Coordinates of C-alpha atoms in Angstrom, one line a residue:
X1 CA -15.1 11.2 26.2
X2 CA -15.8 8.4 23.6
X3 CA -13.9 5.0 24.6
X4 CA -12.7 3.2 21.2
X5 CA -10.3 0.9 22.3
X6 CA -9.3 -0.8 25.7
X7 CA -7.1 -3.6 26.7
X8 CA -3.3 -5.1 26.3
X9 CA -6.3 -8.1 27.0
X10 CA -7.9 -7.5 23.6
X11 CA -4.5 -6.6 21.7
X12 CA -3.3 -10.0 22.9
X13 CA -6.1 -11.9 21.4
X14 CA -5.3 -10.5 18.0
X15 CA -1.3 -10.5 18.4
X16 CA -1.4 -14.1 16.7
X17 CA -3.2 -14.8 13.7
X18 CA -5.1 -18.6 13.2
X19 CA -2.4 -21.0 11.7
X20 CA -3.3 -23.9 9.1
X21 CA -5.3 -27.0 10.9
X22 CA -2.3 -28.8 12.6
X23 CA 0.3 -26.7 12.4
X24 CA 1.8 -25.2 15.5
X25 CA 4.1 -22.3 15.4
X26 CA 7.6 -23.0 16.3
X27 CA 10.6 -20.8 17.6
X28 CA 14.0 -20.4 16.1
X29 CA 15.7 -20.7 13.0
X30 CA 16.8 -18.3 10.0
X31 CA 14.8 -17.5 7.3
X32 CA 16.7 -16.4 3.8
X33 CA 15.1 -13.8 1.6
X34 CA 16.5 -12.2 -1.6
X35 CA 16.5 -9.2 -3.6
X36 CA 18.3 -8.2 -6.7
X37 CA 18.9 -4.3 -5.4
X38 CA 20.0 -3.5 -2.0
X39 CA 17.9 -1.7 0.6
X40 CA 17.9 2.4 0.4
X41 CA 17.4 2.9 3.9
X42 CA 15.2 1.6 7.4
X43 CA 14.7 5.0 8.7
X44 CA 10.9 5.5 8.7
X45 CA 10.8 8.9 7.9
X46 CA 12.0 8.4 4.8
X47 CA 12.0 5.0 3.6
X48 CA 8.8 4.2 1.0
X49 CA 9.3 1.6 -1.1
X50 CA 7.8 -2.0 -0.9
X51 CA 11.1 -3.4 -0.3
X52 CA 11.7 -1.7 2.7
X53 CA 8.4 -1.3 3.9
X54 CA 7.7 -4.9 6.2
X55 CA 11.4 -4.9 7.2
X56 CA 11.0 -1.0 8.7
X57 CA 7.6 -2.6 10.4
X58 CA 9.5 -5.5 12.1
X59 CA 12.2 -3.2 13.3
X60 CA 9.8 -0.2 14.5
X61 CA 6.3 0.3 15.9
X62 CA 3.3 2.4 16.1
X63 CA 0.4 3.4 18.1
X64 CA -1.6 1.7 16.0
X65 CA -1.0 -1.7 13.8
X66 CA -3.3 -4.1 11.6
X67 CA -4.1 -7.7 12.6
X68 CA -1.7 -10.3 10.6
X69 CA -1.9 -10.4 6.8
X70 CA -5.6 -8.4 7.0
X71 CA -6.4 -4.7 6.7
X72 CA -8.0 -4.4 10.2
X73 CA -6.5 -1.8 12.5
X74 CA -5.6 -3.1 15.9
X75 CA -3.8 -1.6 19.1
X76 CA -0.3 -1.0 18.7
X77 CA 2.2 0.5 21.3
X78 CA -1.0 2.8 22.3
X79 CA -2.8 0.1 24.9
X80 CA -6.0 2.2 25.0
X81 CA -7.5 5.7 23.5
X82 CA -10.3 8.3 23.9
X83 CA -11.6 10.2 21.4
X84 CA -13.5 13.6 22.6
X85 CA -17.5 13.7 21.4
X86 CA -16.1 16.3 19.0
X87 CA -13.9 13.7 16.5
X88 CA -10.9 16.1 17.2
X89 CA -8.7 15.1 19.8
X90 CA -7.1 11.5 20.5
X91 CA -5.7 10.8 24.0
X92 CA -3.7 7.8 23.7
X93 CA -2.3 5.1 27.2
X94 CA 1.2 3.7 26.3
X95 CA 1.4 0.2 26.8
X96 CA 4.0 0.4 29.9
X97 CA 7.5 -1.4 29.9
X98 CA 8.2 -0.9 26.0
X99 CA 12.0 -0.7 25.0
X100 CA 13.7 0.2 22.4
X101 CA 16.6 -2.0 20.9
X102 CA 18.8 -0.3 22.9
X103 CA 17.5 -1.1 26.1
X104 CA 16.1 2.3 27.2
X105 CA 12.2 2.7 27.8
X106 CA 9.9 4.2 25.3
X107 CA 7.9 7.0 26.3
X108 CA 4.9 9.6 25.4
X109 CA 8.1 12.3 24.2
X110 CA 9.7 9.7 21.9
X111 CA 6.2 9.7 20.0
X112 CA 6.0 13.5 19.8
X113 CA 9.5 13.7 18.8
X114 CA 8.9 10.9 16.2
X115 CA 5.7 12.5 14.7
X116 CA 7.7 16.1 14.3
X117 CA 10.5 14.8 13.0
X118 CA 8.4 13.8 10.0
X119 CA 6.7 16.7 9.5
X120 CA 9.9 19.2 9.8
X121 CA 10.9 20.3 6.5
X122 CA 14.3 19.7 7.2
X123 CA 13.7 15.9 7.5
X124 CA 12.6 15.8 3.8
X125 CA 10.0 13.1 4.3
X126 CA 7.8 11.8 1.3
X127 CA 5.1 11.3 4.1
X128 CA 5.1 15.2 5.8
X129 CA 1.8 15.6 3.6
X130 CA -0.1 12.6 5.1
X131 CA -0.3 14.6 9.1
X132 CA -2.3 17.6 7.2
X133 CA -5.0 17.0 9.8
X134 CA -3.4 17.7 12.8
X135 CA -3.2 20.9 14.3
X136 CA -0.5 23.3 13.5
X137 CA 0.2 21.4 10.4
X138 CA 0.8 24.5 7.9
X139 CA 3.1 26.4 10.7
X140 CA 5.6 23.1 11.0
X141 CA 5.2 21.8 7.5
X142 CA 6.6 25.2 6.6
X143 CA 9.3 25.5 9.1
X144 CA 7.5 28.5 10.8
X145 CA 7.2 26.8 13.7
X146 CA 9.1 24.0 16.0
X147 CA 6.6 20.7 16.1
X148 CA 3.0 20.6 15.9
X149 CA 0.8 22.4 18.1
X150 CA -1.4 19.7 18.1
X151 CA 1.0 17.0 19.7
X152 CA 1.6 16.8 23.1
X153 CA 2.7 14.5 25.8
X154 CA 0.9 15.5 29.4
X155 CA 2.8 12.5 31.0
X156 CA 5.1 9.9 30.3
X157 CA 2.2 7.7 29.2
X158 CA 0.1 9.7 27.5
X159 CA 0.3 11.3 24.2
X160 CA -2.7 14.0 22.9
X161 CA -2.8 15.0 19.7
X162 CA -5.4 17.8 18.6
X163 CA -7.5 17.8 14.7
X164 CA -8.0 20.6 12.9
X165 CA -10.8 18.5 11.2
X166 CA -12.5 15.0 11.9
X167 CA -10.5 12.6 9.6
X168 CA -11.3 8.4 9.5
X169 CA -8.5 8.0 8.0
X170 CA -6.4 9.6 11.4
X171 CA -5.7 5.7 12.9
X172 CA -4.4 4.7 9.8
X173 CA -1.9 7.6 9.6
X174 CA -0.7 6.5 12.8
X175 CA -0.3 2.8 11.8
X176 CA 1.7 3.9 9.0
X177 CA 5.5 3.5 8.7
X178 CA 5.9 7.1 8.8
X179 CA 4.3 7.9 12.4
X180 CA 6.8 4.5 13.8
X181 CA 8.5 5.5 16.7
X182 CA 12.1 6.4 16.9
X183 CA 14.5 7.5 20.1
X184 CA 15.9 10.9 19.6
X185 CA 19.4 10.7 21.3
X186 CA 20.1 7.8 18.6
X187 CA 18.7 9.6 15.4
X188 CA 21.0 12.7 16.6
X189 CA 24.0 10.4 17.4
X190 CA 24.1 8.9 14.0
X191 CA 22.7 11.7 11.7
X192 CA 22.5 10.9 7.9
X193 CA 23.0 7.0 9.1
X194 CA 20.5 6.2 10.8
X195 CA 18.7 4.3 8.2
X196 CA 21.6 2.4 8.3
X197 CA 21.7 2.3 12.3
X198 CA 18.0 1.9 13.1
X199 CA 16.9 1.5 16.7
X200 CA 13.2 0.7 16.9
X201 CA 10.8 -1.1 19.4
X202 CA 10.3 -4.1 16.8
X203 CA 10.0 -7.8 16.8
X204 CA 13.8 -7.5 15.1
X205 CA 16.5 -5.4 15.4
X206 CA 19.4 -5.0 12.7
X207 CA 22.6 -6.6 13.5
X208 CA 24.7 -6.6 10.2
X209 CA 24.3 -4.7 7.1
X210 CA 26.8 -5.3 4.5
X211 CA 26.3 -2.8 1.9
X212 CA 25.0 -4.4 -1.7
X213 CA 25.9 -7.9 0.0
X214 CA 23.2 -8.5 3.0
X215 CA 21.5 -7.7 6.0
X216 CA 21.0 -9.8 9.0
X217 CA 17.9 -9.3 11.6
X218 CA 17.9 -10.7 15.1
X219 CA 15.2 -11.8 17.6
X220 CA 14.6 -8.7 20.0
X221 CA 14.3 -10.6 23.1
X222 CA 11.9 -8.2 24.8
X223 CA 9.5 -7.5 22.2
X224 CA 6.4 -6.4 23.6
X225 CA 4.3 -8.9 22.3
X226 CA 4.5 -12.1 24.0
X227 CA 5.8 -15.1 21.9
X228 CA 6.8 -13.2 19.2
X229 CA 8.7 -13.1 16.4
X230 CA 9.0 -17.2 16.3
X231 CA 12.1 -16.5 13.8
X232 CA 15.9 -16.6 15.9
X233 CA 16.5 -14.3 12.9
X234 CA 16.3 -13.4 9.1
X235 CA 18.5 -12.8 6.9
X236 CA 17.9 -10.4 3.5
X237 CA 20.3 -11.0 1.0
X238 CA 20.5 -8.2 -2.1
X239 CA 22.2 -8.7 -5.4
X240 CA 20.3 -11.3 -6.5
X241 CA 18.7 -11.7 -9.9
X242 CA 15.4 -13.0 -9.4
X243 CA 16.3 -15.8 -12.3
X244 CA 19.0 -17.0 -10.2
X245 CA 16.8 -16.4 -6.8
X246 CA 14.3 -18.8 -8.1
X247 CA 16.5 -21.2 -9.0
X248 CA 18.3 -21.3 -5.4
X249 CA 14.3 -21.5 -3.9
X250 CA 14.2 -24.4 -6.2
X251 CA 17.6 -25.7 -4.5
X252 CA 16.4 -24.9 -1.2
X253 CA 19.1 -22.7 -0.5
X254 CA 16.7 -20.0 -0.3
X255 CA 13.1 -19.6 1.4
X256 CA 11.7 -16.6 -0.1
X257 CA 12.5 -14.3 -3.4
X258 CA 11.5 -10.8 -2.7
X259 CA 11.6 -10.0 -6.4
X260 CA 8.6 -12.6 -6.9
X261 CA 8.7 -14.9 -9.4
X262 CA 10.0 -13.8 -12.6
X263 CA 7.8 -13.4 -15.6
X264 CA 9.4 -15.5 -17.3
X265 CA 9.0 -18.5 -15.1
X266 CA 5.6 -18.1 -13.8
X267 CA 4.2 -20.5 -16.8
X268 CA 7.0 -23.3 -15.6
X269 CA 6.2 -22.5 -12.0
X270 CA 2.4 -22.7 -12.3
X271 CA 2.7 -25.8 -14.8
X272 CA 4.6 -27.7 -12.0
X273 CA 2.6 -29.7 -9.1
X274 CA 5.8 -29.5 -6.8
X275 CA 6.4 -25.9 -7.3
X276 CA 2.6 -24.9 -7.7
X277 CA 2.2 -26.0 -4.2
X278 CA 5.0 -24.0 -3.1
X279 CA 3.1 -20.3 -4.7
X280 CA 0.7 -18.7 -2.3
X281 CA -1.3 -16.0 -4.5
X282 CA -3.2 -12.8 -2.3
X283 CA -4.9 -9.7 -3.6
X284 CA -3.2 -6.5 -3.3
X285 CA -4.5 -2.7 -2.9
X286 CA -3.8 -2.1 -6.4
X287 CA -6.1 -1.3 -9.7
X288 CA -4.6 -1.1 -13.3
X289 CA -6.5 1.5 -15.0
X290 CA -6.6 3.5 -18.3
X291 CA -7.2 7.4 -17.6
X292 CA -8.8 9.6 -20.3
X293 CA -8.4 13.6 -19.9
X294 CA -12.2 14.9 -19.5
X295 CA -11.1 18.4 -19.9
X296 CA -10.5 17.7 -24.0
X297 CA -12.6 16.1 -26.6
X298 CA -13.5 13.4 -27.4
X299 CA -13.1 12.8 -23.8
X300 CA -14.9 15.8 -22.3
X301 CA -18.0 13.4 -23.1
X302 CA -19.3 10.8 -20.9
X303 CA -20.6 8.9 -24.1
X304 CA -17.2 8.2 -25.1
X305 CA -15.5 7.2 -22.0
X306 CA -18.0 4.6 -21.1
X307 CA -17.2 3.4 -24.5
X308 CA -13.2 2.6 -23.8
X309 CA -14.8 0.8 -21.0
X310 CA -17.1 -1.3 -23.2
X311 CA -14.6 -1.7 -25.8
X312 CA -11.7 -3.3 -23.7
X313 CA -11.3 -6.8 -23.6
X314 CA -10.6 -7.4 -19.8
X315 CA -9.8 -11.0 -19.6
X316 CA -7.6 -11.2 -22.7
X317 CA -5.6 -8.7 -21.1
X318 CA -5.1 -10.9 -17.6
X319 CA -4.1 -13.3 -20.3
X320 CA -1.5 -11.1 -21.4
X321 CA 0.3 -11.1 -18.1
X322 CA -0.5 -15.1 -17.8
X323 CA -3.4 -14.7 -15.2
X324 CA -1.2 -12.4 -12.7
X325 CA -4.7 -10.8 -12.0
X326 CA -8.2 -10.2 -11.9
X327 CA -10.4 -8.0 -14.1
X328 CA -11.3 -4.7 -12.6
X329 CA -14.8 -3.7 -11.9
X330 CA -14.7 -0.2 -10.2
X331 CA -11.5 2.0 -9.2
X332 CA -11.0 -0.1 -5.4
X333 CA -9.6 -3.5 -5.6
X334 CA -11.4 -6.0 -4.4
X335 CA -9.6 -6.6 -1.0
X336 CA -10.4 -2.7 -0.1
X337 CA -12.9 -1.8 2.4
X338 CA -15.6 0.1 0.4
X339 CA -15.3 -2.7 -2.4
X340 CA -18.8 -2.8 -4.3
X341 CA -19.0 -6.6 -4.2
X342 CA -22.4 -6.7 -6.2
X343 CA -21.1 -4.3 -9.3
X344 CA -20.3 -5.7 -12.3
X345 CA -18.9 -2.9 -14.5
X346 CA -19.2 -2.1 -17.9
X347 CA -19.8 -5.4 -19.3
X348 CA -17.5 -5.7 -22.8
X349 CA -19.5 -5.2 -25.5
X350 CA -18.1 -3.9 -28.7
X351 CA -21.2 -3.2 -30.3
X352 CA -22.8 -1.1 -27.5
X353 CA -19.4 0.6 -27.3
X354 CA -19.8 1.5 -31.2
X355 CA -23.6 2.8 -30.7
X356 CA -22.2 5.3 -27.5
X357 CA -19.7 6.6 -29.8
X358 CA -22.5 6.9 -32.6
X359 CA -24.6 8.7 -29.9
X360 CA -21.5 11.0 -29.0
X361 CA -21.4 12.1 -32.6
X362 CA -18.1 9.8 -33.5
X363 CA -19.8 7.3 -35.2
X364 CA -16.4 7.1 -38.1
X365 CA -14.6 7.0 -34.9
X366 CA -11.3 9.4 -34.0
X367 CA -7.9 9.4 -33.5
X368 CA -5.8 9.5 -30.4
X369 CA -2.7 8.2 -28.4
X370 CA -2.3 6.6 -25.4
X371 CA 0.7 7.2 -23.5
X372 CA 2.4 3.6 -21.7
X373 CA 5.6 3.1 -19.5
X374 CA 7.9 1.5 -22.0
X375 CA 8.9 -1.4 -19.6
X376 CA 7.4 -5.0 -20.3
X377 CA 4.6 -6.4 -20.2
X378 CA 2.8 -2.7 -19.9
X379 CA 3.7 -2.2 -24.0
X380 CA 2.1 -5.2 -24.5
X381 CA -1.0 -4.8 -22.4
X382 CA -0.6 -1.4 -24.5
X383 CA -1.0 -2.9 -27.6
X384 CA -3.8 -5.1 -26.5
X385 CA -5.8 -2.2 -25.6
X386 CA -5.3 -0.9 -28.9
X387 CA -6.7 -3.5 -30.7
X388 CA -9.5 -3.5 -28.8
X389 CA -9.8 0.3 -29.4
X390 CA -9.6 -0.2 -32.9
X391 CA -12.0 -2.4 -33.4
X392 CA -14.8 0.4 -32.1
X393 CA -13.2 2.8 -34.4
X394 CA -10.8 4.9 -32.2
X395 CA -7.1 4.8 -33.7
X396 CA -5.1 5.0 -30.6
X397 CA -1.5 6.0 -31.2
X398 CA 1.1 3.9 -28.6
X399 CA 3.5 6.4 -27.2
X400 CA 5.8 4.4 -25.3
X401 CA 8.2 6.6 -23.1
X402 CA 9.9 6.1 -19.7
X403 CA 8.3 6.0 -16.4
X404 CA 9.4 9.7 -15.7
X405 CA 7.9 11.3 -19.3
X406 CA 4.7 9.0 -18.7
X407 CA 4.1 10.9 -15.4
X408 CA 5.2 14.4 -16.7
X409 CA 2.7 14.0 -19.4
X410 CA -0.2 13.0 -17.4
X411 CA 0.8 15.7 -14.5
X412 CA 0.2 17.9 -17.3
X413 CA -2.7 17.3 -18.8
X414 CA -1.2 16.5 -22.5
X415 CA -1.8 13.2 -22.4
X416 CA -5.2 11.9 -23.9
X417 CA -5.1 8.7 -22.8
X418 CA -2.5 6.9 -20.1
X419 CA -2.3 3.0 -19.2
X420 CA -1.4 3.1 -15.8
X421 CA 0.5 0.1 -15.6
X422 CA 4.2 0.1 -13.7
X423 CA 2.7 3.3 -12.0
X424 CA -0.9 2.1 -11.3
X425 CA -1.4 2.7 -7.5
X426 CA -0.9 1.1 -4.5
X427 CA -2.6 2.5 -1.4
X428 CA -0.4 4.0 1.0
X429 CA -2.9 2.4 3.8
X430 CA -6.2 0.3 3.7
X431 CA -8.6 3.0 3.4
X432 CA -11.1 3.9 0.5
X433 CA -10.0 7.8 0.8
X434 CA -6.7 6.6 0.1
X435 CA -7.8 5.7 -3.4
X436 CA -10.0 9.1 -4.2
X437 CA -8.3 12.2 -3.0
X438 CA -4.6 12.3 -5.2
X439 CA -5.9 10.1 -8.3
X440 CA -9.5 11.0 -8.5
X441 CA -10.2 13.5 -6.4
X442 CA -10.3 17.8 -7.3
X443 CA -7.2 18.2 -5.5
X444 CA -5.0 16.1 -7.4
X445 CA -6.2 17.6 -10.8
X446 CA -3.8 20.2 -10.9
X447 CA -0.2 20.9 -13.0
X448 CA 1.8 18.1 -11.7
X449 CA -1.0 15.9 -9.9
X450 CA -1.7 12.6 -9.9
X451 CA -5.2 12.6 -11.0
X452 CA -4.1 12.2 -15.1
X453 CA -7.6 12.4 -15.9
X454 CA -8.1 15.5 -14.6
X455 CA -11.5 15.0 -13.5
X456 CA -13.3 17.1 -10.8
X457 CA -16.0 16.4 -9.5
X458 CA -16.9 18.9 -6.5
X459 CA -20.3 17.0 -5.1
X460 CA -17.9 13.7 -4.6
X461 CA -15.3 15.9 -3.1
X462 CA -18.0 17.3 -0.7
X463 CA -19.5 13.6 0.2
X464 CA -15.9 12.3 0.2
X465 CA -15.0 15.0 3.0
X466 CA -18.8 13.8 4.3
X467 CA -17.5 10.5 4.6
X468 CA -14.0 11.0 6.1
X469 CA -16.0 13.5 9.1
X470 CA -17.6 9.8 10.2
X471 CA -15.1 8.9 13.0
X472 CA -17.2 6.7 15.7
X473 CA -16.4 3.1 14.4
X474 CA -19.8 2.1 15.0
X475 CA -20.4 3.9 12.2
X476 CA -17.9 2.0 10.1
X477 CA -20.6 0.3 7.9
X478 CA -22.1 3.7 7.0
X479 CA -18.8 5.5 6.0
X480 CA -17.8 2.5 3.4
X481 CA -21.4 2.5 2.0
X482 CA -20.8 6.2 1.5
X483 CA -17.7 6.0 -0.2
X484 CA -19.7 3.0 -2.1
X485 CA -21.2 5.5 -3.5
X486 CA -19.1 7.8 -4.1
X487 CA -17.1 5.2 -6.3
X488 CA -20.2 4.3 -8.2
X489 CA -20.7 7.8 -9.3
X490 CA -17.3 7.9 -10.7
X491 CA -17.8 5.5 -12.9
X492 CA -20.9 6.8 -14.0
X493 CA -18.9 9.6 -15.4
X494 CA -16.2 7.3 -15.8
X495 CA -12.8 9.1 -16.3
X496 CA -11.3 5.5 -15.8
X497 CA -11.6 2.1 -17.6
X498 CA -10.3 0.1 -14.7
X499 CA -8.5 -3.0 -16.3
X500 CA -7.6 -5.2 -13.3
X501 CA -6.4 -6.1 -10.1
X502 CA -3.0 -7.3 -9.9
X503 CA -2.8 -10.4 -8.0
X504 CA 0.7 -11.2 -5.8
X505 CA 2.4 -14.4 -6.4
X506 CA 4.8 -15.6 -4.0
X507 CA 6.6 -18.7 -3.8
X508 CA 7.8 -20.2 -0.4
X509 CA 10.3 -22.9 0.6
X510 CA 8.6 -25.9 2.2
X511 CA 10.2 -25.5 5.4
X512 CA 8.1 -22.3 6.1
X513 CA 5.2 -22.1 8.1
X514 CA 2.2 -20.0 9.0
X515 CA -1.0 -18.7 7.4
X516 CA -0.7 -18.2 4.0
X517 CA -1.9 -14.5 4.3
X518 CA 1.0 -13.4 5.8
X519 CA 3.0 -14.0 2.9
X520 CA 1.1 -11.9 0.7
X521 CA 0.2 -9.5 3.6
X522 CA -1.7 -6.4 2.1
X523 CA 0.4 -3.7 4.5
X524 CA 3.4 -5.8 4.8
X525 CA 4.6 -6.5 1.2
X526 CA 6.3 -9.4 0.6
X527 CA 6.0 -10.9 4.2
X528 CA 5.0 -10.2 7.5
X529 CA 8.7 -11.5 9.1
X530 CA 6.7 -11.1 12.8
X531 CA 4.6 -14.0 12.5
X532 CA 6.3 -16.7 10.2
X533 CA 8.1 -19.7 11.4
X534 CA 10.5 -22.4 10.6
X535 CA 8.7 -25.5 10.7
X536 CA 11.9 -28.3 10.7

């Protein structure tokens, strides 16, 4: 056996991350946040949306967790595991004394429970697909058999759970929402409502929910982490326009808007000292990208499709959404392990762009449309591309159509061209694989997938499963160069003209404190509730 990670000792070294020079950490206090909608639901199984998401992390808890506003994986309620020489079976140590809200302890058969729950068909959870590793997978997913074979619990303390394949990406699964752990008694008790009733082992615990009015969190005074949450309690307040949010920020009636900043305002917010000072911007694990369907012309050739990429205008179009982002170089953003910091992209160069489509025999150009979600500003980074189209000869017909028609059309291949943007993605955890496999990869080229390009290549699929088969961490360095790689080849063939890299913006009251990453936290969008503070 393989020792990976070892102490509460270590775990307590990373549970609090470096503040700004000066400023200590205080407890107590409530913190205000808004939204305009109300919350769907804090059940973990099924809640997966980015307005849920950090509140489900500060009410619940998984084996494993990421260090504060960063993307590196740390202990969570597993103190310790073993993996076996073979990369196929995980023994995790429970950190002892954990209790859930209700006061009972957490042990090795709430995590098996937890973990099945998800994967049962009858649960109807968006993240059954993302435990496809583990033993027995196909027999649960499927309702043909009652858990997964390859989850156990030996002892109180100790959970085992058996691969059917070496996957890196395993230890982020289990630091996702969906592998948090819940007590079965309560989920039975309250049925349908227990995403309105959650009990969790989190830093906060739900005390009030008042349905499209707000929801109040409360200080769980035997969190397992020592000193934290420095917050008495927050409170989440829904119905809020994000106009009207603003302006109560503003007021200091309010210390965080969920929403963001509206669109409308950023230009006044930016353009103001006081209020600039107030914004804390952060990268996010998003890319904006155009697709183009290599399985018809004039996109089955590679001459063409570098083209796009040489013809679009990349910095005009982050001045389209005021400077909300960063031009896009390859299909990983830029705070994704894997990033190719060195690559520059396909410099924009109009003329070059003219001479591939020469080359490709297109030289008088061609006609096509690119399909847009018809909510601002995406029509008007639409048009934008356009233009930039034209000018290289390719007459690129807008077809603005809801969210719903945009994703029909590109899971079925009748869409030449798509601008990703109000569906570009956001990684479901910080891990290159995340990025290649459904949007990229062979496997999400099918009727209905999310890979609108429809581009397959099988030698990255084989080095992609190549890289994912790497599991000892001090190997790390070798996986990302891999899927380096990997990335670099796709845009050698380049199905995609990545466009940019959405940047969040979010704007704080003054009395907040603590590091400014963990308001723009990559894996707890729009705050990491655990760690902030009140500094009056």
């Amino acid at each position: 056996m393989k020792k990976l990670l070892m102490s509460t000792a270590i775990a307590a070294l990373m549970a609090v991350p470096a503040f700004a020079q000066g400023e200590e950490p205080k407890h107590g206090g409530n913190m205000i946040v808004t939204y305009k909608d109300d919350v769907a639901t804090l059940d973990p199984a099924i809640g997966y949306d980015w307005q849920n998401w950090s509140m489900i992390k500060s009410v619940f808890d998984g084996l494993m967790d990421y260090e504060p506003g960063t993307t590196v994986l740390r202990p969570g309620l597993a103190e310790s595991y073993t993996l076996s020489d073979d990369g196929l079976t995980y023994t995790f140590k429970l950190r002892p004394g954990v209790k859930f809200h209700n006061g009972r302890a957490m042990t090795s058969e709430d995590v098996v429970y937890s973990i099945n729950r998800v994967v049962n068909p009858a649960t109807q959870s968006p993240g059954q697909g993302f435990f496809g590793m583990i033993e027995g997978f196909d027999a649960a997913a499927a309702g043909d058999a009652d858990g997964l074979s390859g989850v156990t619990a030996p002892d109180a303390n100790t959970v085992v759970i058996n691969l059917s394949r070496p996957d890196a990406t395993f230890l982020h699964i289990m630091a996702l929402n969906f592998s948090f752990v819940v007590p079965k008694e309560v989920v039975e008790a309250e049925g349908a409502d227990f995403g309105k009733k959650p009990v969790g082992t989190g830093a906060f615990q739900l005390t009030e929910w008042s349905l499209g009015q707000r929801l109040t969190f409360e200080k769980n005074p035997d969190y397992w982490i020592s000193g934290v949450p420095y917050l008495d309690s927050f409170t989440v307040e829904v119905g809020q326009e994000p106009i009207v949010a603003l302006l109560r920020v503003q007021n200091g009636e309010v210390d965080l808007p969920g929403d963001g900043i509206p669109p409308a305002k950023f230009v006044e917010v930016m353009s103001d000292p006081a209020q600039a000072a107030l914004v804390v911007e952060g990268g996010q694990l998003h890319t904006g990208y155009v697709t183009m369907n290599v399985t018809a012309a004039p996109f089955d050739k590679v001459e063409v499709r570098r083209a796009v990429n040489m013809a679009i205008n990349k910095d005009r179009i982050v001045q389209v959404i005021n400077g909300r982002a960063v031009p896009a170089t390859q299909p990983l953003p830029p705070t994704m392990p894997g990033y190719t910091k060195d690559y520059a992209g396909y410099a924009y160069d109009p003329e070059a762009a003219k001479k591939l489509l020469a080359d490709a025999g297109y030289a008088d150009g061609f006609e096509t449309e690119l399909f847009v979600m018809n909510t601002d500003p995406n029509p008007r980074i639409a048009q934008a591309i356009q233009q930039d189209l034209q000018a290289i000869g390719i007459d690129a017909a807008i077809k603005s159509l809801a969210q719903a028609n945009v994703i029909e059309a590109g899971g079925a291949g009748t869409a030449p061209m798509i601008w990703s943007g109000g569906m570009a993605w956001i990684a479901d955890f910080p891990d290159p694989a995340n990025f290649y496999g459904p949007i990229l990869g062979c496997g999400g080229a099918v009727e209905g997938g999310w890979n609108w390009a429809k581009y397959c290549n099988e030698a990255l699929d084989t080095k992609a499963a190549d890289a994912d088969s790497i599991v000892d961490p001090a190997k790390g360095d070798e996986r990302l160069k891999m899927w380096s790689d990997i990335y670099m080849a796709v845009m050698e063939d380049a199905p995609w003209a990545p466009v940019f890299n959405e940047q969040r913006f979010t704007m704080k009251s003054a009395r907040l404190g603590g590091d400014d990453a963990l308001f723009v936290d990559p894996v707890s969008i729009p705050v990491n509730y655990d760690y902030v503070f009140i500094k009056e």
